[in-house]
PDB file of C-alpha atoms and ligand atoms in Angstrom:
ATOM      1  CA  MET A 225      15.842  19.650  -3.434  1.00 70.00           C
ATOM      2  CA  PRO A 226      16.368  17.048  -0.764  1.00 83.00           C
ATOM      3  CA  ILE A 227      14.278  13.908  -1.022  1.00 91.00           C
ATOM      4  CA  ASN A 228      11.399  14.107   1.443  1.00 93.00           C
ATOM      5  CA  ALA A 229       8.873  11.661   2.832  1.00 96.00           C
ATOM      6  CA  ALA A 230       5.919  13.212   0.992  1.00 95.00           C
ATOM      7  CA  ASP A 231       7.588  12.517  -2.355  1.00 93.00           C
ATOM      8  CA  TRP A 232       8.877   9.116  -1.359  1.00 96.00           C
ATOM      9  CA  TYR A 233       6.139   7.268   0.556  1.00 98.00           C
ATOM     10  CA  ASP A 234       2.606   6.319  -0.405  1.00 97.00           C
ATOM     11  CA  PRO A 235       0.356   7.810   2.324  1.00 96.00           C
ATOM     12  CA  ASP A 236      -2.362   5.202   1.796  1.00 95.00           C
ATOM     13  CA  PRO A 237      -0.856   1.889   0.641  1.00 95.00           C
ATOM     14  CA  ASP A 238      -3.158  -0.827  -0.671  1.00 93.00           C
ATOM     15  CA  LEU A 239      -2.630  -3.630   1.848  1.00 93.00           C
ATOM     16  CA  ARG A 240      -3.857  -6.467  -0.331  1.00 91.00           C
ATOM     17  CA  ASN A 241      -0.475  -7.005  -1.956  1.00 91.00           C
ATOM     18  CA  LEU A 242       3.191  -6.303  -1.568  1.00 94.00           C
ATOM     19  CA  TYR A 243       5.233  -4.532  -4.219  1.00 95.00           C
ATOM     20  CA  GLN A 244       8.794  -3.871  -5.287  1.00 96.00           C
ATOM     21  CA  GLY A 245      10.253  -1.238  -2.982  1.00 97.00           C
ATOM     22  CA  ASP A 246       8.108  -2.148   0.030  1.00 97.00           C
ATOM     23  CA  VAL A 247       9.904  -1.824   3.359  1.00 98.00           C
ATOM     24  CA  LEU A 248       9.032  -4.609   5.815  1.00 97.00           C
ATOM     25  CA  ASP A 249      10.083  -5.557   9.316  1.00 97.00           C
ATOM     26  CA  GLY A 250      11.085  -8.889  10.786  1.00 96.00           C
ATOM     27  CA  VAL A 251      12.540 -10.767   7.813  1.00 97.00           C
ATOM     28  CA  PRO A 252      15.348 -13.159   8.831  1.00 96.00           C
ATOM     29  CA  LEU A 253      18.540 -12.861   6.797  1.00 96.00           C
ATOM     30  CA  VAL A 254      21.400 -15.332   6.904  1.00 92.00           C
ATOM     31  CA  PHE A 255      24.840 -14.187   5.882  1.00 85.00           C
ATOM     32  CA  THR A 256      27.401 -16.763   4.793  1.00 85.00           C
ATOM     33  CA  PRO A 257      30.716 -16.781   6.638  1.00 82.00           C
ATOM     34  CA  ALA A 258      33.783 -15.692   4.661  1.00 82.00           C
ATOM     35  CA  ALA A 259      35.566 -18.519   2.862  1.00 79.00           C
ATOM     36  CA  ASN A 260      38.652 -18.090   5.046  1.00 82.00           C
ATOM     37  CA  VAL A 261      36.529 -18.518   8.176  1.00 80.00           C
ATOM     38  CA  ARG A 262      35.885 -22.229   8.501  1.00 86.00           C
ATOM     39  CA  TRP A 263      32.331 -23.446   8.096  1.00 90.00           C
ATOM     40  CA  VAL A 264      30.834 -25.271  11.033  1.00 92.00           C
ATOM     41  CA  LEU A 265      28.772 -28.251   9.860  1.00 92.00           C
ATOM     42  CA  LEU A 266      26.204 -29.743  12.208  1.00 90.00           C
ATOM     43  CA  ARG A 267      25.638 -33.484  12.112  1.00 87.00           C
ATOM     44  CA  PRO A 268      22.570 -34.703  14.021  1.00 83.00           C
ATOM     45  CA  LEU A 269      22.828 -37.481  16.576  1.00 78.00           C
ATOM     46  CA  PRO A 270      21.570 -40.113  16.287  1.00 71.00           C
ATOM     47  CA  GLN A 271      22.732 -40.109  12.692  1.00 71.00           C
ATOM     48  CA  GLY A 272      20.013 -39.828  10.139  1.00 68.00           C
ATOM     49  CA  PRO A 273      18.971 -37.909   7.088  1.00 68.00           C
ATOM     50  CA  ILE A 274      18.959 -34.133   7.329  1.00 66.00           C
ATOM     51  CA  GLU A 275      15.284 -33.989   6.447  1.00 66.00           C
ATOM     52  CA  GLY A 276      14.633 -35.910   9.680  1.00 64.00           C
ATOM     53  CA  ALA A 277      16.723 -33.454  11.631  1.00 61.00           C
ATOM     54  CA  ARG A 278      14.649 -30.580  10.246  1.00 63.00           C
ATOM     55  CA  ALA A 279      11.352 -32.268  11.039  1.00 64.00           C
ATOM     56  CA  GLY A 280      12.030 -33.416  14.601  1.00 68.00           C
ATOM     57  CA  LEU A 281      14.829 -31.618  16.342  1.00 70.00           C
ATOM     58  CA  PRO A 282      17.384 -34.250  17.417  1.00 72.00           C
ATOM     59  CA  ARG A 283      18.692 -34.220  20.962  1.00 75.00           C
ATOM     60  CA  ARG A 284      22.204 -33.454  19.925  1.00 83.00           C
ATOM     61  CA  PHE A 285      24.270 -32.115  17.093  1.00 85.00           C
ATOM     62  CA  ILE A 286      27.952 -32.650  16.636  1.00 89.00           C
ATOM     63  CA  ALA A 287      29.624 -29.525  15.326  1.00 92.00           C
ATOM     64  CA  ASN A 288      32.511 -30.108  12.947  1.00 92.00           C
ATOM     65  CA  VAL A 289      34.804 -27.702  11.186  1.00 91.00           C
ATOM     66  CA  ASP A 290      34.422 -28.619   7.516  1.00 89.00           C
ATOM     67  CA  GLY A 291      38.166 -29.046   6.911  1.00 88.00           C
ATOM     68  CA  GLY A 292      38.287 -31.690   9.625  1.00 88.00           C
ATOM     69  CA  LEU A 293      35.342 -33.736   8.411  1.00 91.00           C
ATOM     70  CA  PRO A 294      36.184 -36.228   5.633  1.00 92.00           C
ATOM     71  CA  THR A 295      32.593 -36.320   4.329  1.00 91.00           C
ATOM     72  CA  ALA A 296      32.060 -32.535   4.448  1.00 92.00           C
ATOM     73  CA  TRP A 297      29.792 -31.216   1.679  1.00 92.00           C
ATOM     74  CA  GLU A 298      29.334 -34.702   0.231  1.00 92.00           C
ATOM     75  CA  ARG A 299      25.782 -35.292   1.386  1.00 87.00           C
ATOM     76  CA  PRO A 300      23.443 -35.084  -1.576  1.00 87.00           C
ATOM     77  CA  GLU A 301      20.822 -33.327   0.545  1.00 84.00           C
ATOM     78  CA  GLY A 302      23.293 -30.670   1.668  1.00 87.00           C
ATOM     79  CA  GLU A 303      24.588 -29.825   5.119  1.00 89.00           C
ATOM     80  CA  LEU A 304      23.145 -28.244   8.205  1.00 88.00           C
ATOM     81  CA  VAL A 305      25.455 -25.339   8.905  1.00 90.00           C
ATOM     82  CA  MET A 306      26.055 -22.832  11.639  1.00 89.00           C
ATOM     83  CA  ALA A 307      25.653 -19.319  10.299  1.00 88.00           C
ATOM     84  CA  GLY A 308      24.801 -15.898  11.647  1.00 88.00           C
ATOM     85  CA  ALA A 309      21.195 -14.764  11.215  1.00 93.00           C
ATOM     86  CA  ALA A 310      19.077 -11.882  12.423  1.00 95.00           C
ATOM     87  CA  LYS A 311      15.684 -10.422  11.678  1.00 97.00           C
ATOM     88  CA  HIS A 312      16.015  -7.257   9.648  1.00 97.00           C
ATOM     89  CA  ARG A 313      14.039  -4.418   8.241  1.00 98.00           C
ATOM     90  CA  VAL A 314      14.296  -5.075   4.489  1.00 98.00           C
ATOM     91  CA  MET A 315      13.267  -3.642   1.153  1.00 98.00           C
ATOM     92  CA  ILE A 316      11.800  -5.898  -1.546  1.00 97.00           C
ATOM     93  CA  LEU A 317      13.888  -5.642  -4.716  1.00 96.00           C
ATOM     94  CA  SER A 318      12.264  -8.354  -6.833  1.00 93.00           C
ATOM     95  CA  ARG A 319       9.780  -7.042  -9.333  1.00 89.00           C
ATOM     96  CA  SER A 320       6.211  -6.959  -8.065  1.00 86.00           C
ATOM     97  CA  CYS A 321       5.037  -9.527 -10.637  1.00 85.00           C
ATOM     98  CA  ASN A 322       7.588 -12.048  -9.296  1.00 84.00           C
ATOM     99  CA  LEU A 323       5.960 -11.915  -5.865  1.00 84.00           C
ATOM    100  CA  ASP A 324       3.092 -13.950  -7.308  1.00 82.00           C
ATOM    101  CA  TRP A 325       4.986 -16.969  -8.505  1.00 83.00           C
ATOM    102  CA  LYS A 326       8.692 -17.019  -7.582  1.00 88.00           C
ATOM    103  CA  LYS A 327       9.797 -19.164  -4.662  1.00 91.00           C
ATOM    104  CA  GLN A 328      12.673 -16.923  -3.675  1.00 94.00           C
ATOM    105  CA  ILE A 329      12.557 -13.151  -3.376  1.00 95.00           C
ATOM    106  CA  GLN A 330      15.477 -10.705  -3.354  1.00 96.00           C
ATOM    107  CA  VAL A 331      15.619  -8.152  -0.582  1.00 97.00           C
ATOM    108  CA  ALA A 332      18.167  -5.647   0.734  1.00 98.00           C
ATOM    109  CA  PRO A 333      18.587  -4.936   4.447  1.00 98.00           C
ATOM    110  CA  VAL A 334      17.589  -1.415   5.501  1.00 98.00           C
ATOM    111  CA  TYR A 335      19.944   0.350   7.908  1.00 97.00           C
ATOM    112  CA  PRO A 336      19.611   3.714   9.652  1.00 97.00           C
ATOM    113  CA  VAL A 337      22.102   6.342   8.449  1.00 96.00           C
ATOM    114  CA  GLU A 338      23.548   6.574  11.950  1.00 94.00           C
ATOM    115  CA  GLY A 339      27.310   6.939  11.830  1.00 94.00           C
ATOM    116  CA  ILE A 340      27.399   8.035   8.166  1.00 93.00           C
ATOM    117  CA  GLU A 341      28.587  11.626   7.848  1.00 93.00           C
ATOM    118  CA  GLY A 342      29.914  14.295   5.530  1.00 93.00           C
ATOM    119  CA  LEU A 343      30.158  13.619   1.798  1.00 91.00           C
ATOM    120  CA  ALA A 344      29.004  10.025   2.178  1.00 91.00           C
ATOM    121  CA  LEU A 345      25.791  11.222   3.805  1.00 93.00           C
ATOM    122  CA  ASP A 346      25.318  13.952   1.194  1.00 92.00           C
ATOM    123  CA  SER A 347      25.586  11.516  -1.696  1.00 91.00           C
ATOM    124  CA  LEU A 348      23.282   9.072   0.090  1.00 93.00           C
ATOM    125  CA  ARG A 349      20.681  11.795   0.518  1.00 94.00           C
ATOM    126  CA  GLU A 350      20.855  12.596  -3.173  1.00 90.00           C
ATOM    127  CA  ASN A 351      20.626   8.921  -4.068  1.00 89.00           C
ATOM    128  CA  ASP A 352      23.960   9.300  -5.733  1.00 85.00           C
ATOM    129  CA  ASN A 353      25.545   6.189  -4.297  1.00 84.00           C
ATOM    130  CA  PRO A 354      25.202   3.126  -6.553  1.00 81.00           C
ATOM    131  CA  PHE A 355      25.189   0.700  -3.615  1.00 90.00           C
ATOM    132  CA  SER A 356      22.364   2.280  -1.650  1.00 95.00           C
ATOM    133  CA  PHE A 357      18.807   3.441  -1.997  1.00 96.00           C
ATOM    134  CA  TYR A 358      17.903   6.399   0.190  1.00 97.00           C
ATOM    135  CA  LEU A 359      14.902   6.359   2.538  1.00 98.00           C
ATOM    136  CA  PRO A 360      14.030   9.696   4.192  1.00 97.00           C
ATOM    137  CA  ALA A 361      12.832   9.854   7.792  1.00 97.00           C
ATOM    138  CA  ASP A 362       9.071   9.767   8.335  1.00 97.00           C
ATOM    139  CA  GLY A 363       7.803   9.663  11.890  1.00 92.00           C
ATOM    140  CA  GLU A 364       8.958   7.565  14.788  1.00 93.00           C
ATOM    141  CA  ASN A 365       8.946   4.208  13.059  1.00 94.00           C
ATOM    142  CA  MET A 366      10.953   5.362  10.032  1.00 97.00           C
ATOM    143  CA  PRO A 367      14.282   6.950  10.895  1.00 97.00           C
ATOM    144  CA  GLU A 368      16.381   8.244   8.008  1.00 97.00           C
ATOM    145  CA  ALA A 369      17.762   5.080   6.416  1.00 98.00           C
ATOM    146  CA  TYR A 370      19.002   3.343   3.283  1.00 98.00           C
ATOM    147  CA  ALA A 371      18.638  -0.041   1.661  1.00 98.00           C
ATOM    148  CA  ASP A 372      22.090  -1.594   1.253  1.00 97.00           C
ATOM    149  CA  LEU A 373      22.233  -3.112  -2.235  1.00 95.00           C
ATOM    150  CA  SER A 374      25.645  -4.615  -1.556  1.00 93.00           C
ATOM    151  CA  GLN A 375      23.956  -6.988   0.916  1.00 94.00           C
ATOM    152  CA  ILE A 376      21.151  -8.292  -1.267  1.00 95.00           C
ATOM    153  CA  ALA A 377      19.819 -11.569   0.118  1.00 95.00           C
ATOM    154  CA  THR A 378      17.372 -14.197  -1.033  1.00 95.00           C
ATOM    155  CA  VAL A 379      14.405 -15.036   1.172  1.00 95.00           C
ATOM    156  CA  HIS A 380      11.613 -17.597   0.818  1.00 94.00           C
ATOM    157  CA  ILE A 381       8.359 -16.181  -0.557  1.00 93.00           C
ATOM    158  CA  SER A 382       6.390 -17.271   2.520  1.00 92.00           C
ATOM    159  CA  TYR A 383       7.707 -14.212   4.386  1.00 93.00           C
ATOM    160  CA  PHE A 384       5.841 -12.013   1.917  1.00 91.00           C
ATOM    161  CA  ARG A 385       2.353 -13.466   2.104  1.00 87.00           C
ATOM    162  CA  ARG A 386       1.157 -10.938   4.682  1.00 87.00           C
ATOM    163  CA  THR A 387       1.252  -7.182   4.646  1.00 90.00           C
ATOM    164  CA  ASP A 388       1.063  -6.534   8.388  1.00 91.00           C
ATOM    165  CA  ALA A 389       4.823  -6.041   8.610  1.00 94.00           C
ATOM    166  CA  LEU A 390       4.728  -3.291   5.965  1.00 96.00           C
ATOM    167  CA  VAL A 391       6.516  -0.179   7.185  1.00 97.00           C
ATOM    168  CA  LYS A 392       6.541   1.918   4.016  1.00 97.00           C
ATOM    169  CA  ARG A 393       5.458   1.727   0.404  1.00 97.00           C
ATOM    170  CA  LEU A 394       7.241   3.823  -2.219  1.00 97.00           C
ATOM    171  CA  THR A 395       5.459   6.293  -4.454  1.00 94.00           C
ATOM    172  CA  SER A 396       5.755   5.726  -8.185  1.00 91.00           C
ATOM    173  CA  ARG A 397       8.406   8.455  -8.336  1.00 89.00           C
ATOM    174  CA  ALA A 398      10.508   6.677  -5.715  1.00 93.00           C
ATOM    175  CA  THR A 399       9.938   3.293  -7.392  1.00 92.00           C
ATOM    176  CA  THR A 400      11.309   4.713 -10.631  1.00 88.00           C
ATOM    177  CA  ALA A 401      14.350   6.003  -8.741  1.00 89.00           C
ATOM    178  CA  LEU A 402      14.818   2.527  -7.220  1.00 93.00           C
ATOM    179  CA  GLN A 403      14.640   0.892 -10.645  1.00 89.00           C
ATOM    180  CA  GLU A 404      17.235   3.320 -11.976  1.00 84.00           C
ATOM    181  CA  ILE A 405      19.602   2.451  -9.153  1.00 89.00           C
ATOM    182  CA  LEU A 406      19.025  -1.278  -9.634  1.00 90.00           C
ATOM    183  CA  SER A 407      19.783  -1.096 -13.340  1.00 82.00           C
ATOM    184  CA  GLU A 408      22.929   0.869 -12.587  1.00 81.00           C
ATOM    185  CA  TYR A 409      23.942  -1.627  -9.916  1.00 84.00           C
ATOM    186  CA  PHE A 410      23.428  -4.725 -12.047  1.00 83.00           C
ATOM    187  CA  ALA A 411      24.216  -3.437 -15.511  1.00 77.00           C
ATOM    188  CA  LYS A 412      25.990  -0.625 -17.222  1.00 68.00           C
ATOM    189  CA  PRO A 413      24.118   1.772 -19.446  1.00 65.00           C
ATOM    190  CA  PHE A 414      24.133   0.358 -22.924  1.00 72.00           C
ATOM    191  CA  GLY A 415      25.641   2.721 -25.427  1.00 81.00           C
ATOM    192  CA  PHE A 416      28.856   4.335 -26.675  1.00 85.00           C
ATOM    193  CA  THR A 417      30.700   7.204 -24.993  1.00 86.00           C
ATOM    194  CA  ILE A 418      33.571   9.519 -26.037  1.00 88.00           C
ATOM    195  CA  GLU A 419      35.943   6.731 -24.952  1.00 86.00           C
ATOM    196  CA  ASP A 420      34.683   4.409 -27.664  1.00 86.00           C
ATOM    197  CA  ASP A 421      35.662   4.098 -31.338  1.00 89.00           C
ATOM    198  CA  VAL A 422      32.782   4.453 -33.775  1.00 88.00           C
ATOM    199  CA  PRO A 423      32.356   0.897 -35.099  1.00 84.00           C
ATOM    200  CA  GLN A 424      30.024   1.731 -37.951  1.00 84.00           C
ATOM    201  CA  THR A 425      28.871   4.829 -39.831  1.00 88.00           C
ATOM    202  CA  ALA A 426      25.234   5.151 -38.817  1.00 87.00           C
ATOM    203  CA  CYS A 427      22.662   7.404 -37.208  1.00 89.00           C
ATOM    204  CA  TYR A 428      22.925   7.725 -33.430  1.00 90.00           C
ATOM    205  CA  ARG A 429      20.956   9.476 -30.731  1.00 89.00           C
ATOM    206  CA  CYS A 430      22.079  10.383 -27.190  1.00 88.00           C
ATOM    207  CA  GLY A 431      20.493   8.004 -24.684  1.00 84.00           C
ATOM    208  CA  ASN A 432      21.120  10.345 -21.736  1.00 84.00           C
ATOM    209  CA  CYS A 433      19.050  13.027 -23.443  1.00 85.00           C
ATOM    210  CA  PHE A 434      16.394  10.462 -24.340  1.00 81.00           C
ATOM    211  CA  PHE A 435      16.041   9.208 -20.761  1.00 77.00           C
ATOM    212  CA  GLU A 436      15.951  12.773 -19.461  1.00 79.00           C
ATOM    213  CA  GLY A 437      12.761  13.165 -21.409  1.00 76.00           C
ATOM    214  CA  TYR A 438      14.059  14.535 -24.699  1.00 75.00           C
ATOM    215  CA  GLU A 439      12.398  11.832 -26.713  1.00 67.00           C
ATOM    216  CA  ASN A 440      13.099  13.747 -29.855  1.00 71.00           C
ATOM    217  CA  ALA A 441      16.794  14.089 -29.075  1.00 72.00           C
ATOM    218  CA  LEU A 442      18.624  14.947 -32.236  1.00 77.00           C
ATOM    219  CA  VAL A 443      19.613  12.042 -34.431  1.00 86.00           C
ATOM    220  CA  ILE A 444      23.013  12.578 -36.013  1.00 88.00           C
ATOM    221  CA  GLU A 445      25.129  10.600 -38.409  1.00 90.00           C
ATOM    222  CA  ILE A 446      28.496   9.651 -36.949  1.00 91.00           C
ATOM    223  CA  VAL A 447      31.183   8.361 -39.263  1.00 91.00           C
ATOM    224  CA  ALA A 448      33.191   5.211 -38.485  1.00 90.00           C
ATOM    225  CA  GLY A 449      36.859   5.498 -37.637  1.00 87.00           C
ATOM    226  CA  GLY A 450      37.195   8.133 -34.923  1.00 90.00           C
ATOM    227  CA  LYS A 451      35.877   8.378 -31.389  1.00 91.00           C
ATOM    228  CA  PHE A 452      32.301   9.287 -30.532  1.00 91.00           C
ATOM    229  CA  PRO A 453      31.787  13.051 -29.998  1.00 92.00           C
ATOM    230  CA  PRO A 454      30.435  14.609 -26.785  1.00 91.00           C
ATOM    231  CA  CYS A 455      26.690  15.339 -26.868  1.00 89.00           C
ATOM    232  CA  ARG A 456      25.906  18.922 -27.842  1.00 86.00           C
ATOM    233  CA  ARG A 457      22.580  19.014 -26.032  1.00 85.00           C
ATOM    234  CA  CYS A 458      23.418  17.556 -22.602  1.00 83.00           C
ATOM    235  CA  GLY A 459      27.018  18.695 -22.878  1.00 79.00           C
ATOM    236  CA  GLY A 460      28.160  15.472 -21.296  1.00 76.00           C
ATOM    237  CA  GLU A 461      30.007  12.507 -22.690  1.00 77.00           C
ATOM    238  CA  GLY A 462      26.810  11.412 -24.344  1.00 82.00           C
ATOM    239  CA  LEU A 463      25.575   7.861 -24.495  1.00 86.00           C
ATOM    240  CA  TRP A 464      25.231   7.094 -28.173  1.00 89.00           C
ATOM    241  CA  LEU A 465      22.676   4.541 -29.237  1.00 86.00           C
ATOM    242  CA  LYS A 466      22.317   3.409 -32.812  1.00 84.00           C
ATOM    243  CA  VAL A 467      18.936   4.408 -34.172  1.00 82.00           C
ATOM    244  CA  PRO A 468      16.970   1.692 -35.972  1.00 72.00           C
ATOM    245  CA  ARG A 469      17.046   2.355 -39.719  1.00 66.00           C
ATOM    246  CA  ARG A 470      13.318   3.064 -39.990  1.00 57.00           C
ATOM    247  CA  GLU A 471      13.660   5.961 -37.501  1.00 55.00           C
ATOM    248  CA  ALA A 472      16.757   7.490 -39.048  1.00 50.00           C
TER     249      ALA A 472
HETATM  250 ZN1   ZN B 529      22.924  14.069 -24.618  1.00 90.47          ZN
END
């Protein structure tokens, strides 16, 4: 079943707060230049502290390539730099509770699927691409899109104090799917597979079965020495987790 807007978007979002998974417009993102592209450092004229340059815009800046500036990157307060920036549609990735007290929030830019075709589009639509989170089309203001996790950026919390830029809020089903993709992106599932040697004779249970909802997935004793077996229930490689002694 393809993912559709009715499953994915909350039809009546509570506008008092923002949450993980919210899609918002107009958030500026700055992308750092590649290390092999020289940084352009801006020194205000007349010379003064950078804080002053931020407060009252100086008349002039001298642009220097960092390699040609003997004092580059030596200022304790940092440098003013030239970098590309644009306002983007973004998805909030930080956990909702962090929106109350963290200064910096992680977001991913949201791009329309335009130009993505064939197998790449199929896997995107099934949320089967570990770098992206799929967003189905929903009306004029929400073309079919995806949040690009490979471009996660950090943005000051002050951009998330208002909800008037909210485009979409995820349903709890979609939020769970987002959390699954985030844990896959940042971590690997914890457990042993058929590739691994059994380190210790103990009772194990298949984590894949458990997370599929088989909370009572069979607990089996696996003996140290060989490799882990495939899982008989899910038929896959299994993801063997050691069961705490009291459960075994
Ligand atoms: Zn299994």
